[in-house]
PDB file of C-alpha atoms in Angstrom:
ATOM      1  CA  UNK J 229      65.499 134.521  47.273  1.00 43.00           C
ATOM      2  CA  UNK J 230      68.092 132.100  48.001  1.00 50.00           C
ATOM      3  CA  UNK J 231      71.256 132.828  50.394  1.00 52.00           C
ATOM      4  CA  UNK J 232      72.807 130.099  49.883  1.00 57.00           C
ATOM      5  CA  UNK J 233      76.324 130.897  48.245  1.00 62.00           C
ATOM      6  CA  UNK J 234      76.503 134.539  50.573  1.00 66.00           C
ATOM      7  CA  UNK J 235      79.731 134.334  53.247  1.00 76.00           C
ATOM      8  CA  UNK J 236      78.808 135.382  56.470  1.00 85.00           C
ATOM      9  CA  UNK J 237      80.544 134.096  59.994  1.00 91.00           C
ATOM     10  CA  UNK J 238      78.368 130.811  60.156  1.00 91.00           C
ATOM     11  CA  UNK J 239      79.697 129.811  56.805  1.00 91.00           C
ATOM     12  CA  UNK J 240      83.557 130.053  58.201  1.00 91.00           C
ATOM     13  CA  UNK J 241      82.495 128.473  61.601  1.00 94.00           C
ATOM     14  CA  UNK J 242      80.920 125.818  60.262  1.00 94.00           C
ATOM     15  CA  UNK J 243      84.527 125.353  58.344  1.00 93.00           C
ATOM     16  CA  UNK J 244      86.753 125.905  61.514  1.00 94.00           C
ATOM     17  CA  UNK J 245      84.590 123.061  63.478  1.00 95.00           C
ATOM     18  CA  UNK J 246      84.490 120.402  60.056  1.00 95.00           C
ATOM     19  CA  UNK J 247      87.927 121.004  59.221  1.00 95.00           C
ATOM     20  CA  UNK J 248      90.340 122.276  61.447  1.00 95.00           C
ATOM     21  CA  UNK J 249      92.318 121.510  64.802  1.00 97.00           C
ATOM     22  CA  UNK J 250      91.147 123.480  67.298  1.00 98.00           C
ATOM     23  CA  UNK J 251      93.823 126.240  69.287  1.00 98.00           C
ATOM     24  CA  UNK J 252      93.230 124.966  72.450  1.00 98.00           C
ATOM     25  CA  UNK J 253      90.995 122.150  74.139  1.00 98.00           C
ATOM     26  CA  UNK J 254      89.855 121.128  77.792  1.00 98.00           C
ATOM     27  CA  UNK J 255      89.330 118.039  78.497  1.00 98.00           C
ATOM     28  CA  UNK J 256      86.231 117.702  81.224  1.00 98.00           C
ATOM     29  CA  UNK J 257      86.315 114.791  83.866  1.00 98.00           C
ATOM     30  CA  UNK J 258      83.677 114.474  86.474  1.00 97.00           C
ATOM     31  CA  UNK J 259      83.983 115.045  90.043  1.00 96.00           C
ATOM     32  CA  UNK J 260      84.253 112.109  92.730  1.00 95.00           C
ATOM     33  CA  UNK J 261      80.382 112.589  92.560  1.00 95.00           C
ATOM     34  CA  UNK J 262      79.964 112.855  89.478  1.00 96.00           C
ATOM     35  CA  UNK J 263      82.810 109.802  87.763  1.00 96.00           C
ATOM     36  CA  UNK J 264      80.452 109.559  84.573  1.00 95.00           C
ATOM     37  CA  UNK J 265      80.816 113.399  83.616  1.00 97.00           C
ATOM     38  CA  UNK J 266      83.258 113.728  80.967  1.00 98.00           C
ATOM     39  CA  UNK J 267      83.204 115.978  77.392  1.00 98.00           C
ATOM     40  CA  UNK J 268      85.949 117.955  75.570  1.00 98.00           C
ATOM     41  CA  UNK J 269      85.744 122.027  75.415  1.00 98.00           C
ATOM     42  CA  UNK J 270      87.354 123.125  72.129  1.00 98.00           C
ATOM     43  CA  UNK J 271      88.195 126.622  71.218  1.00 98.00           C
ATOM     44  CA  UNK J 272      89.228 127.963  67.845  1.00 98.00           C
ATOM     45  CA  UNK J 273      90.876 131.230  66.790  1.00 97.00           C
ATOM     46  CA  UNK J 274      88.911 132.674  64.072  1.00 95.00           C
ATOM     47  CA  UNK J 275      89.202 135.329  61.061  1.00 92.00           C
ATOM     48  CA  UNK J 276      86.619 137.569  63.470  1.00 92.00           C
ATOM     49  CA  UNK J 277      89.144 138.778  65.740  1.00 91.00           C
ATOM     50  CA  UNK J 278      87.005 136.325  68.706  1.00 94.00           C
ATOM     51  CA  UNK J 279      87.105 132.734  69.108  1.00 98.00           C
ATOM     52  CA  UNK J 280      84.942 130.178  68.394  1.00 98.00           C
ATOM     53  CA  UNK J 281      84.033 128.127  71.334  1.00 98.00           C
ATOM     54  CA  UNK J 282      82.724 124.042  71.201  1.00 98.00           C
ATOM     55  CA  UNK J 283      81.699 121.938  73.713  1.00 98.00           C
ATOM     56  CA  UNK J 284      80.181 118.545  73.849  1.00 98.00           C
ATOM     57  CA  UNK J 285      79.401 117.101  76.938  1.00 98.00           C
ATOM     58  CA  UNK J 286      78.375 113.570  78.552  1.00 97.00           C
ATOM     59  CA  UNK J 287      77.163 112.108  81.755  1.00 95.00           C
ATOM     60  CA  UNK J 288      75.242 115.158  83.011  1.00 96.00           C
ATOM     61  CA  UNK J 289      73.296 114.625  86.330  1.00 92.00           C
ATOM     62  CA  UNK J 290      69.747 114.386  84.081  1.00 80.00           C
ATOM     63  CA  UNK J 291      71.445 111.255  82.821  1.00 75.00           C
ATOM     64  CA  UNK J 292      68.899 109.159  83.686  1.00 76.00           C
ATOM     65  CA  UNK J 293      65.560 111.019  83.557  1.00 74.00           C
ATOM     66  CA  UNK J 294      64.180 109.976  80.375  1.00 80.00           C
ATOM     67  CA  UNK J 295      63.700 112.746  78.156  1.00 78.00           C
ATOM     68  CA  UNK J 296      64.805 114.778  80.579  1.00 80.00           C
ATOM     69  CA  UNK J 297      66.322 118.213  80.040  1.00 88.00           C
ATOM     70  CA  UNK J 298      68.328 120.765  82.511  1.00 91.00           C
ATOM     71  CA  UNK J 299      70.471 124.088  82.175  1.00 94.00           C
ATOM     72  CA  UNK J 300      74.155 123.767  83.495  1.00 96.00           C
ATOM     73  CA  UNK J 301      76.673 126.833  84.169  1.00 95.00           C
ATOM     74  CA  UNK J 302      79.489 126.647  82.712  1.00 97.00           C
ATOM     75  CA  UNK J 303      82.514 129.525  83.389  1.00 96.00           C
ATOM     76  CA  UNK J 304      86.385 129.407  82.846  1.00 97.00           C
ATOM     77  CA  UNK J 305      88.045 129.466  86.069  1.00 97.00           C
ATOM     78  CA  UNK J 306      91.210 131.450  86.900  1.00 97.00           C
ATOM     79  CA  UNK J 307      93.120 128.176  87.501  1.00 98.00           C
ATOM     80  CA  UNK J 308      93.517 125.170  85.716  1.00 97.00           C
ATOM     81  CA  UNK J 309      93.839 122.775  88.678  1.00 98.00           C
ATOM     82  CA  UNK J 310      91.500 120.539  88.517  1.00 98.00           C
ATOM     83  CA  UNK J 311      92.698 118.069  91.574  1.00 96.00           C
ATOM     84  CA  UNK J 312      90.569 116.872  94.117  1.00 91.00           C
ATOM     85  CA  UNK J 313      86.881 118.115  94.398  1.00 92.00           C
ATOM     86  CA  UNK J 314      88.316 121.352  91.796  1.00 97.00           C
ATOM     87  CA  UNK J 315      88.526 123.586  94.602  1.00 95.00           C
ATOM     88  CA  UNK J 316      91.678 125.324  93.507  1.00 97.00           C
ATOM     89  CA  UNK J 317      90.073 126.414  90.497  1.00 97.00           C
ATOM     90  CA  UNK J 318      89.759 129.924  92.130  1.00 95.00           C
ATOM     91  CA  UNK J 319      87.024 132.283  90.771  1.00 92.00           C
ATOM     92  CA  UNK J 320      85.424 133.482  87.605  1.00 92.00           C
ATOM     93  CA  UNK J 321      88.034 134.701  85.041  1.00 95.00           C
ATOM     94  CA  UNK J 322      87.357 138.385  85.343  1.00 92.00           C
ATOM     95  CA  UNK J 323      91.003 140.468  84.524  1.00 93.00           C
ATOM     96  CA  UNK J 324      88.867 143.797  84.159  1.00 91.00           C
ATOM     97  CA  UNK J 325      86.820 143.171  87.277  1.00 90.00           C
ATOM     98  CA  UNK J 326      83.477 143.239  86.209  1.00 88.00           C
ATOM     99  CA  UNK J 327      79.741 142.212  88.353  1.00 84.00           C
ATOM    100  CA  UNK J 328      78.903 138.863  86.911  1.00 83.00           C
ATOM    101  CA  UNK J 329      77.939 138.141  84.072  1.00 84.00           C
ATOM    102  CA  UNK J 330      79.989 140.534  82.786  1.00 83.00           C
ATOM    103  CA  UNK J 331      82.794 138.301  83.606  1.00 86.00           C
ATOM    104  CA  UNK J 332      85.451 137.492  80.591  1.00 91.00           C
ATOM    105  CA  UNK J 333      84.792 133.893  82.169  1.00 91.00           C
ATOM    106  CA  UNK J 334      81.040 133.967  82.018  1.00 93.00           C
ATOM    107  CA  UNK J 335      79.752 131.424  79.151  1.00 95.00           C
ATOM    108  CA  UNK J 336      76.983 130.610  78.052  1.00 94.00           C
ATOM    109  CA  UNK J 337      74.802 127.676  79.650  1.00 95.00           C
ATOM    110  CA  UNK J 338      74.624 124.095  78.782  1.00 97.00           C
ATOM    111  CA  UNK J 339      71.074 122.936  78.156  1.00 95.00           C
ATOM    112  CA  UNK J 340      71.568 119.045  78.934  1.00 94.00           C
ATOM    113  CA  UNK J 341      69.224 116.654  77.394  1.00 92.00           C
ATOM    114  CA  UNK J 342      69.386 113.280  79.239  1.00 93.00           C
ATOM    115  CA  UNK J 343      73.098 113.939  80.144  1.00 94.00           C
ATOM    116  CA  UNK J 344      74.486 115.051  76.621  1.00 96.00           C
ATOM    117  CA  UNK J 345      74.610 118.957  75.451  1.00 97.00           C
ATOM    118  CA  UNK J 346      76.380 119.981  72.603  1.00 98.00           C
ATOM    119  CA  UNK J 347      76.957 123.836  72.599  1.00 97.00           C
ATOM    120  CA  UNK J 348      78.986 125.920  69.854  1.00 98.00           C
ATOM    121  CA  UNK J 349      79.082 130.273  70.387  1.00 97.00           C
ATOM    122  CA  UNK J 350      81.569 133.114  69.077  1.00 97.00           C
ATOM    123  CA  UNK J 351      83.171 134.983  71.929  1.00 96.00           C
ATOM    124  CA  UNK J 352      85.394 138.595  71.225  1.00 96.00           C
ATOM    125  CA  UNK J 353      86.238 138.782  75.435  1.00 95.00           C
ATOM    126  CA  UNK J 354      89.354 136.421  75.755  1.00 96.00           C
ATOM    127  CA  UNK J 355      91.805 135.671  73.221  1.00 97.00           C
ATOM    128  CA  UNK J 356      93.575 131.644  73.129  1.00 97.00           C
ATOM    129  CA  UNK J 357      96.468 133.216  74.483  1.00 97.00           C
ATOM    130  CA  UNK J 358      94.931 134.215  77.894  1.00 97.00           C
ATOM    131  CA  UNK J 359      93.008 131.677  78.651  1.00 98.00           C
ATOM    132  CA  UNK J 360      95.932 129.014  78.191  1.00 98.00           C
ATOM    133  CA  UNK J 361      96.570 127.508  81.946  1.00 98.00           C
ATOM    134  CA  UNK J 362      92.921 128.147  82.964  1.00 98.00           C
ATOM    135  CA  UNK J 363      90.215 125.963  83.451  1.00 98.00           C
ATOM    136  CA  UNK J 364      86.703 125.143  82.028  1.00 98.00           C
ATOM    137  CA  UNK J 365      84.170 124.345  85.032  1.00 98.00           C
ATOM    138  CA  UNK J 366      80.610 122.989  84.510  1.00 98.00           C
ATOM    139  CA  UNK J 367      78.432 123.546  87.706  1.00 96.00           C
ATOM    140  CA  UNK J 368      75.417 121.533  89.140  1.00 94.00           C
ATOM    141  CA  UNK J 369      73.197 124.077  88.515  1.00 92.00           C
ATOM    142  CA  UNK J 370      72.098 126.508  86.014  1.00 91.00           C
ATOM    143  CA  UNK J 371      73.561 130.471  86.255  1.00 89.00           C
ATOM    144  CA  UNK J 372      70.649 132.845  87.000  1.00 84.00           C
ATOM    145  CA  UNK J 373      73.112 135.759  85.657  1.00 85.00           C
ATOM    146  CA  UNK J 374      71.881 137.989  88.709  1.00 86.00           C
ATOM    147  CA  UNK J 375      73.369 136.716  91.953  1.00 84.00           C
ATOM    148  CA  UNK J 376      76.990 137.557  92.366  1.00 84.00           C
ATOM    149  CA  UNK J 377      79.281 136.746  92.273  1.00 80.00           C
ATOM    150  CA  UNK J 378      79.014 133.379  90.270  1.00 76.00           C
ATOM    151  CA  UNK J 379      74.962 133.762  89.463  1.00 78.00           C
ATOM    152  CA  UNK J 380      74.220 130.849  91.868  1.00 82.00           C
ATOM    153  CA  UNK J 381      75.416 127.909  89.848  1.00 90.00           C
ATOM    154  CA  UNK J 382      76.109 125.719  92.264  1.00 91.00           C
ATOM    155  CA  UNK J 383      78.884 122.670  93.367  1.00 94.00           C
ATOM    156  CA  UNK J 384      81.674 122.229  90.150  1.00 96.00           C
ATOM    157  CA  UNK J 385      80.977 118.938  89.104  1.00 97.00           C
ATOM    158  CA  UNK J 386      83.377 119.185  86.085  1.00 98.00           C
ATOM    159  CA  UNK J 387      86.947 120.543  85.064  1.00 98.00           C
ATOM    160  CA  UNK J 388      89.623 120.745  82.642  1.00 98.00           C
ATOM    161  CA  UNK J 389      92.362 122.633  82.072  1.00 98.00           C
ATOM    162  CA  UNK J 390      92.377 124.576  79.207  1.00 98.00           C
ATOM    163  CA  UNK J 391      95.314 123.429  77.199  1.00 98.00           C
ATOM    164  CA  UNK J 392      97.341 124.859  73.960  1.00 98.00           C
ATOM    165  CA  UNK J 393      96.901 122.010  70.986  1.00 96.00           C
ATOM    166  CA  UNK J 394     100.232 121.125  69.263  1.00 78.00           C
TER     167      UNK J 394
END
């Protein structure tokens, strides 16, 4: 039975990603440890009521393990300053005060393959409009979703603020 010509969510995702500019867009820079860490977080509004969420990533810390492959957090941050080591980034996103990782910031994890992970998801907890200002933060580690209140993810080796695209 083929499926083929059915419209379901992929179908329109896949769409938004090939063919459109996104809403907003971080770009990620590296920490002072970390100067080879760079990638570009795009978020589209979609049809769904939610918003699409892209991110492709270079220069993780399993760079240079051959064939090597690691889980990194990554969470939007209440602040979009990303100066210095991207300690004024403040906490978790969380407006309706939730235990992590029920935090509006809490995404999902980047799985990084010899430094590159490409990631793509559907999230209905933040709209483009709130998250304008904010910031995108990939940690050192990966997010055991228990531990609170961050799930143990480690130093923030990567920022950018998440921006409105013209």
């Amino acid at each position: 039975m083929m499926y083929s010509n059915q419209i379901t969510p992929r179908i329109s995702f896949l769409e938004l990603l090939t063919y459109e500019r996104p809403d907003a867009a971080a770009w990620i820079t590296g920490n002072a440890s970390h100067p080879r860490l760079s990638g570009l977080v795009k978020f589209y509004r979609t049809s769904y009521g939610g918003v699409l969420v892209e991110a492709e990533i270079f220069g993780l810390p399993n760079i240079a393990g051959q064939g090597s492959s690691n889980f990194y957090a990554m969470h939007i941050h209440e602040f979009g300053d990303c100066s210095g080591n991207f300690d004024k980034t403040g906490s978790h996103y969380n407006p309706t005060d939730q235990s992590h990782p029920e935090h509006t910031g809490d995404l999902l994890p980047l799985l990084g393959n010899q430094g590159y992970a490409w990631s793509a998801f559907y999230d209905k907890r933040f709209t483009i409009e709130e998250i304008i200002g904010k910031s995108v933060i990939i940690h050192s580690n990966r997010d055991d979703f228990t531990s609170q209140p961050s799930g143990d993810s480690g130093d923030k080796i990567g920022c950018g603020e998440i921006r409105r695209m013209l």
